[in-house]
């Protein structure tokens, strides 16, 4: 039995509804559907979709391999560029990347379903546990990778392929980073993130130490002593604060924690949610939190964003998804004060905003939305400690194009890096490229070492 | 409203769309359905001689190749002539002809290459009231191993002999169906004419192995682990059929000989192409086997609407209209110059024209202009080959534009010559020089 009671509580829905609400957002293509979808690809020369992909997957080739009945070969084409191609197929905002670039848009306003085709091929290969890579002969080099998220896993895999020994340290109990903790449940069902981690690690030569945090359990300087190279894929562990009256009231929560808790819950019925929920922010995190709050049975869910629709980081598709689930998105509203009653959230006062000479300005007009739960999704920040003299800028790690930081033999990639794109697929590309850079550095160093000997 | 009534060697039908002798015309049930759907005529599935009928395999009889979205492009079959008793077929034909007096009903016949065999069957067929006979000299599989079908059609002397017998023993018009499994289609056509045939029909199916089962290493269709060559038909064979029809239509020895065009007719447009290349009507099989009999409605309306739009009133107005324009390569105008032109508004920037030209032709299409992805023809390299037009996925995006006489061809640096000049007089032709001496 469900309930419409006020307050933050679990079990708002009849049990059966949770399963259907949190089922796969884009059900996988079956073989026939994949063949029909793959037939639409023109096999473009120097394809725009491939250019648009941060990992430069050879999309026309992998789709052609599907169309000729070779999904295994197709999966290899994908994994060659992106070992996390399975997750990227699920979470990439394809509508702003490869599928936006598809030439079919020009003629028909309907791109080839690249994301779903990629999922089809990678699913086939992973279901068969088809392994495409073997390790090169051991180089004797040891690399520490900090963070078992997309950047760290991609770096570790490529390093392992090259014959280097890798130890991954991760602060969380499970590997996967945002793939495991930061993505809406309906985008990654059936424990896919862990299956993918296992698939990536099966290359061998990678040891994972969970529950180990940089700055708490070890420092960068210590790692530099123990390892030939270090890769930092730390992600963004901090959450931006509102700095408003009432922020500490019971019921004001970080959206990322809510999303993480949902992913770790089996039934979802145990995740408490308010009756009236307000989500502050305009990115993917805001959408993921709002949609899932609605799917948990919240009666009213409102996203409040301080700028206009065109400024939202969430893609058009994500915004439409939220609307289709019954989420209200309101623009030009910024939080002013959180109203409390008995220490609990009772509502939020918001102030209307406008752009004056390109600058966001409050108009002075305010309004109140009743709420018993408020999610903060106004951005994450880099939290680093134990990093020594590592050069930061704007709160992020500075690297060159190959991922080299200001410290010798230390590389970095993913969201923690300045200029990071906040995308799984970009993190994979940076991790992979840093691994190649590390490998080149080892190769360049090797002859010198033997010359000295 | 165009008049689609067809008079083919005296056989009248309300439209030029006949069903070819094949599985769809094997019995009254199918033929009745075809006539209800609107088909103008039917060539009944080939009759064999009196006695125990032939048998068919009890496994798969068809194989196919497909295009995008599994659209059937080519079909291959190993089915033989009718496997029903001769008298059952004759009885049904007679009844159907009585039920549908305005439709054409033709009997296809294949009996051994002996005068007595033909002499015996012709009166039986004539008794059904059939409008004509078609001699099956075409099937390339099964029956050919027994000295019939294409085994006859591949020997012009046999064709002439059998046609002569038929003309001698029946008053019915004789249509001789030709096999394409021969080097020069004009030879059997001339033989049929010499024997006195009223018309030829072509093409029958092309000998083929349509695909191979890579798990079992056997040709498809595979019957108990083995396969055999079959007869290929469907949209894929149309170009071969069109050429053979045109060759007969423009051959001085067979010029004017009525032709029933067969081979991959799927739409009204296909039919119109056969007609303008000299066919008096068309026969259809694979399209009906793929989509059902209803497709004839599209063919009728499409042909009629096109004729109306172009001001053609009757089939006679269009039959053979393209024949004078089919010529030998040596007579093509070498002073005609065309260049590809890409409509930038229609271009979707797939780059296929560029890579086709760059990798396999004349390096005449850009990929980038000022650093931007942009596909444009470089007239100083373009030889006007038309490959880009054919590989472009967008219709009419790339067109071939004729260079008017007098303009400078950027590739040769010379003005386009307004005069017609062909290979026979070209200075590079050693034969031409000899002629000049």
PDB file of N, CA, C and O in Angstrom, chain B residues 230-271:
ATOM      1  N   UNK B 230      20.338 -22.627 -58.853  1.00  0.00           N
ATOM      2  CA  UNK B 230      18.927 -22.368 -59.115  1.00  0.00           C
ATOM      3  C   UNK B 230      18.758 -21.194 -60.043  1.00  0.00           C
ATOM      4  O   UNK B 230      19.722 -20.690 -60.622  1.00  0.00           O
ATOM      5  N   UNK B 231      17.515 -20.768 -60.202  1.00  0.00           N
ATOM      6  CA  UNK B 231      17.201 -19.670 -61.113  1.00  0.00           C
ATOM      7  C   UNK B 231      17.020 -18.389 -60.339  1.00  0.00           C
ATOM      8  O   UNK B 231      16.229 -18.293 -59.415  1.00  0.00           O
ATOM      9  N   UNK B 232      17.789 -17.360 -60.747  1.00  0.00           N
ATOM     10  CA  UNK B 232      17.828 -16.093 -60.025  1.00  0.00           C
ATOM     11  C   UNK B 232      16.896 -15.082 -60.674  1.00  0.00           C
ATOM     12  O   UNK B 232      16.878 -14.943 -61.896  1.00  0.00           O
ATOM     13  N   UNK B 233      16.163 -14.364 -59.847  1.00  0.00           N
ATOM     14  CA  UNK B 233      15.209 -13.401 -60.364  1.00  0.00           C
ATOM     15  C   UNK B 233      15.023 -12.278 -59.357  1.00  0.00           C
ATOM     16  O   UNK B 233      15.705 -12.215 -58.353  1.00  0.00           O
ATOM     17  N   UNK B 234      14.100 -11.385 -59.608  1.00  0.00           N
ATOM     18  CA  UNK B 234      13.864 -10.275 -58.683  1.00  0.00           C
ATOM     19  C   UNK B 234      14.568  -9.005 -59.126  1.00  0.00           C
ATOM     20  O   UNK B 234      15.235  -8.974 -60.165  1.00  0.00           O
ATOM     21  N   UNK B 235      14.427  -7.928 -58.334  1.00  0.00           N
ATOM     22  CA  UNK B 235      14.967  -6.616 -58.736  1.00  0.00           C
ATOM     23  C   UNK B 235      16.422  -6.659 -59.192  1.00  0.00           C
ATOM     24  O   UNK B 235      16.812  -5.903 -60.086  1.00  0.00           O
ATOM     25  N   UNK B 236      17.215  -7.550 -58.612  1.00  0.00           N
ATOM     26  CA  UNK B 236      18.639  -7.585 -58.939  1.00  0.00           C
ATOM     27  C   UNK B 236      18.898  -7.943 -60.401  1.00  0.00           C
ATOM     28  O   UNK B 236      19.943  -7.596 -60.941  1.00  0.00           O
ATOM     29  N   UNK B 237      17.991  -8.646 -61.055  1.00  0.00           N
ATOM     30  CA  UNK B 237      18.273  -9.084 -62.429  1.00  0.00           C
ATOM     31  C   UNK B 237      17.755  -8.114 -63.479  1.00  0.00           C
ATOM     32  O   UNK B 237      18.005  -8.278 -64.670  1.00  0.00           O
ATOM     33  N   UNK B 238      17.029  -7.097 -63.044  1.00  0.00           N
ATOM     34  CA  UNK B 238      16.401  -6.193 -64.017  1.00  0.00           C
ATOM     35  C   UNK B 238      17.388  -5.596 -65.016  1.00  0.00           C
ATOM     36  O   UNK B 238      17.101  -5.573 -66.220  1.00  0.00           O
ATOM     37  N   UNK B 239      18.556  -5.117 -64.563  1.00  0.00           N
ATOM     38  CA  UNK B 239      19.484  -4.511 -65.541  1.00  0.00           C
ATOM     39  C   UNK B 239      19.915  -5.491 -66.631  1.00  0.00           C
ATOM     40  O   UNK B 239      20.097  -5.106 -67.795  1.00  0.00           O
ATOM     41  N   UNK B 240      20.072  -6.750 -66.256  1.00  0.00           N
ATOM     42  CA  UNK B 240      20.475  -7.763 -67.246  1.00  0.00           C
ATOM     43  C   UNK B 240      19.344  -7.978 -68.242  1.00  0.00           C
ATOM     44  O   UNK B 240      19.545  -8.060 -69.449  1.00  0.00           O
ATOM     45  N   UNK B 241      18.128  -8.028 -67.688  1.00  0.00           N
ATOM     46  CA  UNK B 241      16.957  -8.239 -68.547  1.00  0.00           C
ATOM     47  C   UNK B 241      16.744  -7.063 -69.492  1.00  0.00           C
ATOM     48  O   UNK B 241      16.480  -7.245 -70.681  1.00  0.00           O
ATOM     49  N   UNK B 242      16.887  -5.846 -68.965  1.00  0.00           N
ATOM     50  CA  UNK B 242      16.676  -4.658 -69.816  1.00  0.00           C
ATOM     51  C   UNK B 242      17.635  -4.670 -71.006  1.00  0.00           C
ATOM     52  O   UNK B 242      17.254  -4.382 -72.136  1.00  0.00           O
ATOM     53  N   UNK B 243      18.891  -5.008 -70.734  1.00  0.00           N
ATOM     54  CA  UNK B 243      19.867  -5.026 -71.819  1.00  0.00           C
ATOM     55  C   UNK B 243      19.503  -6.069 -72.866  1.00  0.00           C
ATOM     56  O   UNK B 243      19.587  -5.812 -74.070  1.00  0.00           O
ATOM     57  N   UNK B 244      19.083  -7.248 -72.398  1.00  0.00           N
ATOM     58  CA  UNK B 244      18.775  -8.311 -73.364  1.00  0.00           C
ATOM     59  C   UNK B 244      17.548  -7.956 -74.200  1.00  0.00           C
ATOM     60  O   UNK B 244      17.501  -8.221 -75.405  1.00  0.00           O
ATOM     61  N   UNK B 245      16.563  -7.330 -73.562  1.00  0.00           N
ATOM     62  CA  UNK B 245      15.384  -6.875 -74.301  1.00  0.00           C
ATOM     63  C   UNK B 245      15.815  -5.849 -75.362  1.00  0.00           C
ATOM     64  O   UNK B 245      15.429  -5.925 -76.532  1.00  0.00           O
ATOM     65  N   UNK B 246      16.663  -4.906 -74.935  1.00  0.00           N
ATOM     66  CA  UNK B 246      17.097  -3.854 -75.865  1.00  0.00           C
ATOM     67  C   UNK B 246      17.921  -4.431 -77.013  1.00  0.00           C
ATOM     68  O   UNK B 246      17.815  -3.985 -78.161  1.00  0.00           O
ATOM     69  N   UNK B 247      18.756  -5.427 -76.704  1.00  0.00           N
ATOM     70  CA  UNK B 247      19.584  -6.031 -77.754  1.00  0.00           C
ATOM     71  C   UNK B 247      18.717  -6.631 -78.855  1.00  0.00           C
ATOM     72  O   UNK B 247      19.019  -6.510 -80.048  1.00  0.00           O
ATOM     73  N   UNK B 248      17.636  -7.293 -78.454  1.00  0.00           N
ATOM     74  CA  UNK B 248      16.742  -7.897 -79.444  1.00  0.00           C
ATOM     75  C   UNK B 248      15.959  -6.811 -80.180  1.00  0.00           C
ATOM     76  O   UNK B 248      15.771  -6.861 -81.403  1.00  0.00           O
ATOM     77  N   UNK B 249      15.543  -5.799 -79.397  1.00  0.00           N
ATOM     78  CA  UNK B 249      14.721  -4.737 -80.002  1.00  0.00           C
ATOM     79  C   UNK B 249      15.499  -3.958 -81.069  1.00  0.00           C
ATOM     80  O   UNK B 249      14.920  -3.472 -82.028  1.00  0.00           O
ATOM     81  N   UNK B 250      16.827  -3.833 -80.894  1.00  0.00           N
ATOM     82  CA  UNK B 250      17.592  -3.013 -81.843  1.00  0.00           C
ATOM     83  C   UNK B 250      18.387  -3.838 -82.855  1.00  0.00           C
ATOM     84  O   UNK B 250      19.068  -3.276 -83.708  1.00  0.00           O
ATOM     85  N   UNK B 251      18.284  -5.162 -82.740  1.00  0.00           N
ATOM     86  CA  UNK B 251      18.995  -6.013 -83.706  1.00  0.00           C
ATOM     87  C   UNK B 251      18.247  -5.980 -85.042  1.00  0.00           C
ATOM     88  O   UNK B 251      17.047  -6.243 -85.095  1.00  0.00           O
ATOM     89  N   UNK B 252      18.941  -5.621 -86.124  1.00  0.00           N
ATOM     90  CA  UNK B 252      18.238  -5.522 -87.423  1.00  0.00           C
ATOM     91  C   UNK B 252      17.498  -6.808 -87.789  1.00  0.00           C
ATOM     92  O   UNK B 252      16.453  -6.762 -88.436  1.00  0.00           O
ATOM     93  N   UNK B 253      18.015  -7.970 -87.347  1.00  0.00           N
ATOM     94  CA  UNK B 253      17.371  -9.232 -87.733  1.00  0.00           C
ATOM     95  C   UNK B 253      16.096  -9.498 -86.959  1.00  0.00           C
ATOM     96  O   UNK B 253      15.213 -10.227 -87.413  1.00  0.00           O
ATOM     97  N   UNK B 254      15.995  -8.975 -85.755  1.00  0.00           N
ATOM     98  CA  UNK B 254      14.801  -9.256 -84.954  1.00  0.00           C
ATOM     99  C   UNK B 254      13.981  -8.010 -84.687  1.00  0.00           C
ATOM    100  O   UNK B 254      12.997  -8.050 -83.953  1.00  0.00           O
ATOM    101  N   UNK B 255      14.397  -6.891 -85.267  1.00  0.00           N
ATOM    102  CA  UNK B 255      13.710  -5.625 -85.040  1.00  0.00           C
ATOM    103  C   UNK B 255      12.220  -5.789 -85.329  1.00  0.00           C
ATOM    104  O   UNK B 255      11.843  -6.356 -86.357  1.00  0.00           O
ATOM    105  N   UNK B 256      11.387  -5.320 -84.412  1.00  0.00           N
ATOM    106  CA  UNK B 256       9.947  -5.433 -84.625  1.00  0.00           C
ATOM    107  C   UNK B 256       9.329  -6.701 -84.074  1.00  0.00           C
ATOM    108  O   UNK B 256       8.104  -6.822 -84.018  1.00  0.00           O
ATOM    109  N   UNK B 257      10.147  -7.668 -83.701  1.00  0.00           N
ATOM    110  CA  UNK B 257       9.606  -8.910 -83.130  1.00  0.00           C
ATOM    111  C   UNK B 257       8.998  -8.581 -81.762  1.00  0.00           C
ATOM    112  O   UNK B 257       9.685  -8.024 -80.905  1.00  0.00           O
ATOM    113  N   UNK B 258       7.723  -8.895 -81.544  1.00  0.00           N
ATOM    114  CA  UNK B 258       7.113  -8.562 -80.247  1.00  0.00           C
ATOM    115  C   UNK B 258       7.861  -9.218 -79.089  1.00  0.00           C
ATOM    116  O   UNK B 258       8.313 -10.362 -79.186  1.00  0.00           O
ATOM    117  N   UNK B 259       8.001  -8.460 -78.003  1.00  0.00           N
ATOM    118  CA  UNK B 259       8.737  -8.926 -76.837  1.00  0.00           C
ATOM    119  C   UNK B 259       7.859  -8.768 -75.595  1.00  0.00           C
ATOM    120  O   UNK B 259       7.266  -7.715 -75.375  1.00  0.00           O
ATOM    121  N   UNK B 260       7.780  -9.824 -74.803  1.00  0.00           N
ATOM    122  CA  UNK B 260       7.160  -9.716 -73.495  1.00  0.00           C
ATOM    123  C   UNK B 260       8.305  -9.611 -72.486  1.00  0.00           C
ATOM    124  O   UNK B 260       9.114 -10.522 -72.359  1.00  0.00           O
ATOM    125  N   UNK B 261       8.388  -8.469 -71.811  1.00  0.00           N
ATOM    126  CA  UNK B 261       9.553  -8.205 -70.960  1.00  0.00           C
ATOM    127  C   UNK B 261       9.400  -8.804 -69.571  1.00  0.00           C
ATOM    128  O   UNK B 261       8.373  -8.640 -68.916  1.00  0.00           O
ATOM    129  N   UNK B 262      10.438  -9.494 -69.136  1.00  0.00           N
ATOM    130  CA  UNK B 262      10.416 -10.156 -67.825  1.00  0.00           C
ATOM    131  C   UNK B 262      11.761  -9.927 -67.134  1.00  0.00           C
ATOM    132  O   UNK B 262      12.806  -9.962 -67.788  1.00  0.00           O
ATOM    133  N   UNK B 263      11.709  -9.755 -65.835  1.00  0.00           N
ATOM    134  CA  UNK B 263      12.963  -9.694 -65.085  1.00  0.00           C
ATOM    135  C   UNK B 263      12.973  -8.572 -64.072  1.00  0.00           C
ATOM    136  O   UNK B 263      13.384  -7.459 -64.387  1.00  0.00           O
ATOM    137  N   UNK B 264      12.524  -8.855 -62.886  1.00  0.00           N
ATOM    138  CA  UNK B 264      12.645  -7.905 -61.787  1.00  0.00           C
ATOM    139  C   UNK B 264      11.674  -6.751 -61.815  1.00  0.00           C
ATOM    140  O   UNK B 264      11.881  -5.753 -61.122  1.00  0.00           O
ATOM    141  N   UNK B 265      10.596  -6.864 -62.614  1.00  0.00           N
ATOM    142  CA  UNK B 265       9.607  -5.776 -62.616  1.00  0.00           C
ATOM    143  C   UNK B 265       8.928  -5.727 -61.245  1.00  0.00           C
ATOM    144  O   UNK B 265       8.305  -6.696 -60.825  1.00  0.00           O
ATOM    145  N   UNK B 266       9.082  -4.605 -60.553  1.00  0.00           N
ATOM    146  CA  UNK B 266       8.558  -4.478 -59.188  1.00  0.00           C
ATOM    147  C   UNK B 266       7.638  -3.282 -59.042  1.00  0.00           C
ATOM    148  O   UNK B 266       6.749  -3.280 -58.201  1.00  0.00           O
ATOM    149  N   UNK B 267       7.868  -2.272 -59.882  1.00  0.00           N
ATOM    150  CA  UNK B 267       7.052  -1.048 -59.809  1.00  0.00           C
ATOM    151  C   UNK B 267       6.628  -0.644 -61.214  1.00  0.00           C
ATOM    152  O   UNK B 267       7.124  -1.181 -62.209  1.00  0.00           O
ATOM    153  N   UNK B 268       5.728   0.337 -61.305  1.00  0.00           N
ATOM    154  CA  UNK B 268       5.300   0.838 -62.617  1.00  0.00           C
ATOM    155  C   UNK B 268       6.488   1.345 -63.414  1.00  0.00           C
ATOM    156  O   UNK B 268       6.546   1.220 -64.628  1.00  0.00           O
ATOM    157  N   UNK B 269       7.465   1.901 -62.690  1.00  0.00           N
ATOM    158  CA  UNK B 269       8.621   2.483 -63.356  1.00  0.00           C
ATOM    159  C   UNK B 269       9.440   1.399 -64.063  1.00  0.00           C
ATOM    160  O   UNK B 269       9.897   1.593 -65.200  1.00  0.00           O
ATOM    161  N   UNK B 270       9.603   0.274 -63.372  1.00  0.00           N
ATOM    162  CA  UNK B 270      10.314  -0.846 -64.003  1.00  0.00           C
ATOM    163  C   UNK B 270       9.593  -1.256 -65.278  1.00  0.00           C
ATOM    164  O   UNK B 270      10.206  -1.490 -66.325  1.00  0.00           O
ATOM    165  N   UNK B 271       8.278  -1.366 -65.162  1.00  0.00           N
ATOM    166  CA  UNK B 271       7.487  -1.790 -66.320  1.00  0.00           C
ATOM    167  C   UNK B 271       7.652  -0.810 -67.470  1.00  0.00           C
ATOM    168  O   UNK B 271       7.868  -1.204 -68.624  1.00  0.00           O
TER     169      UNK B 271
END
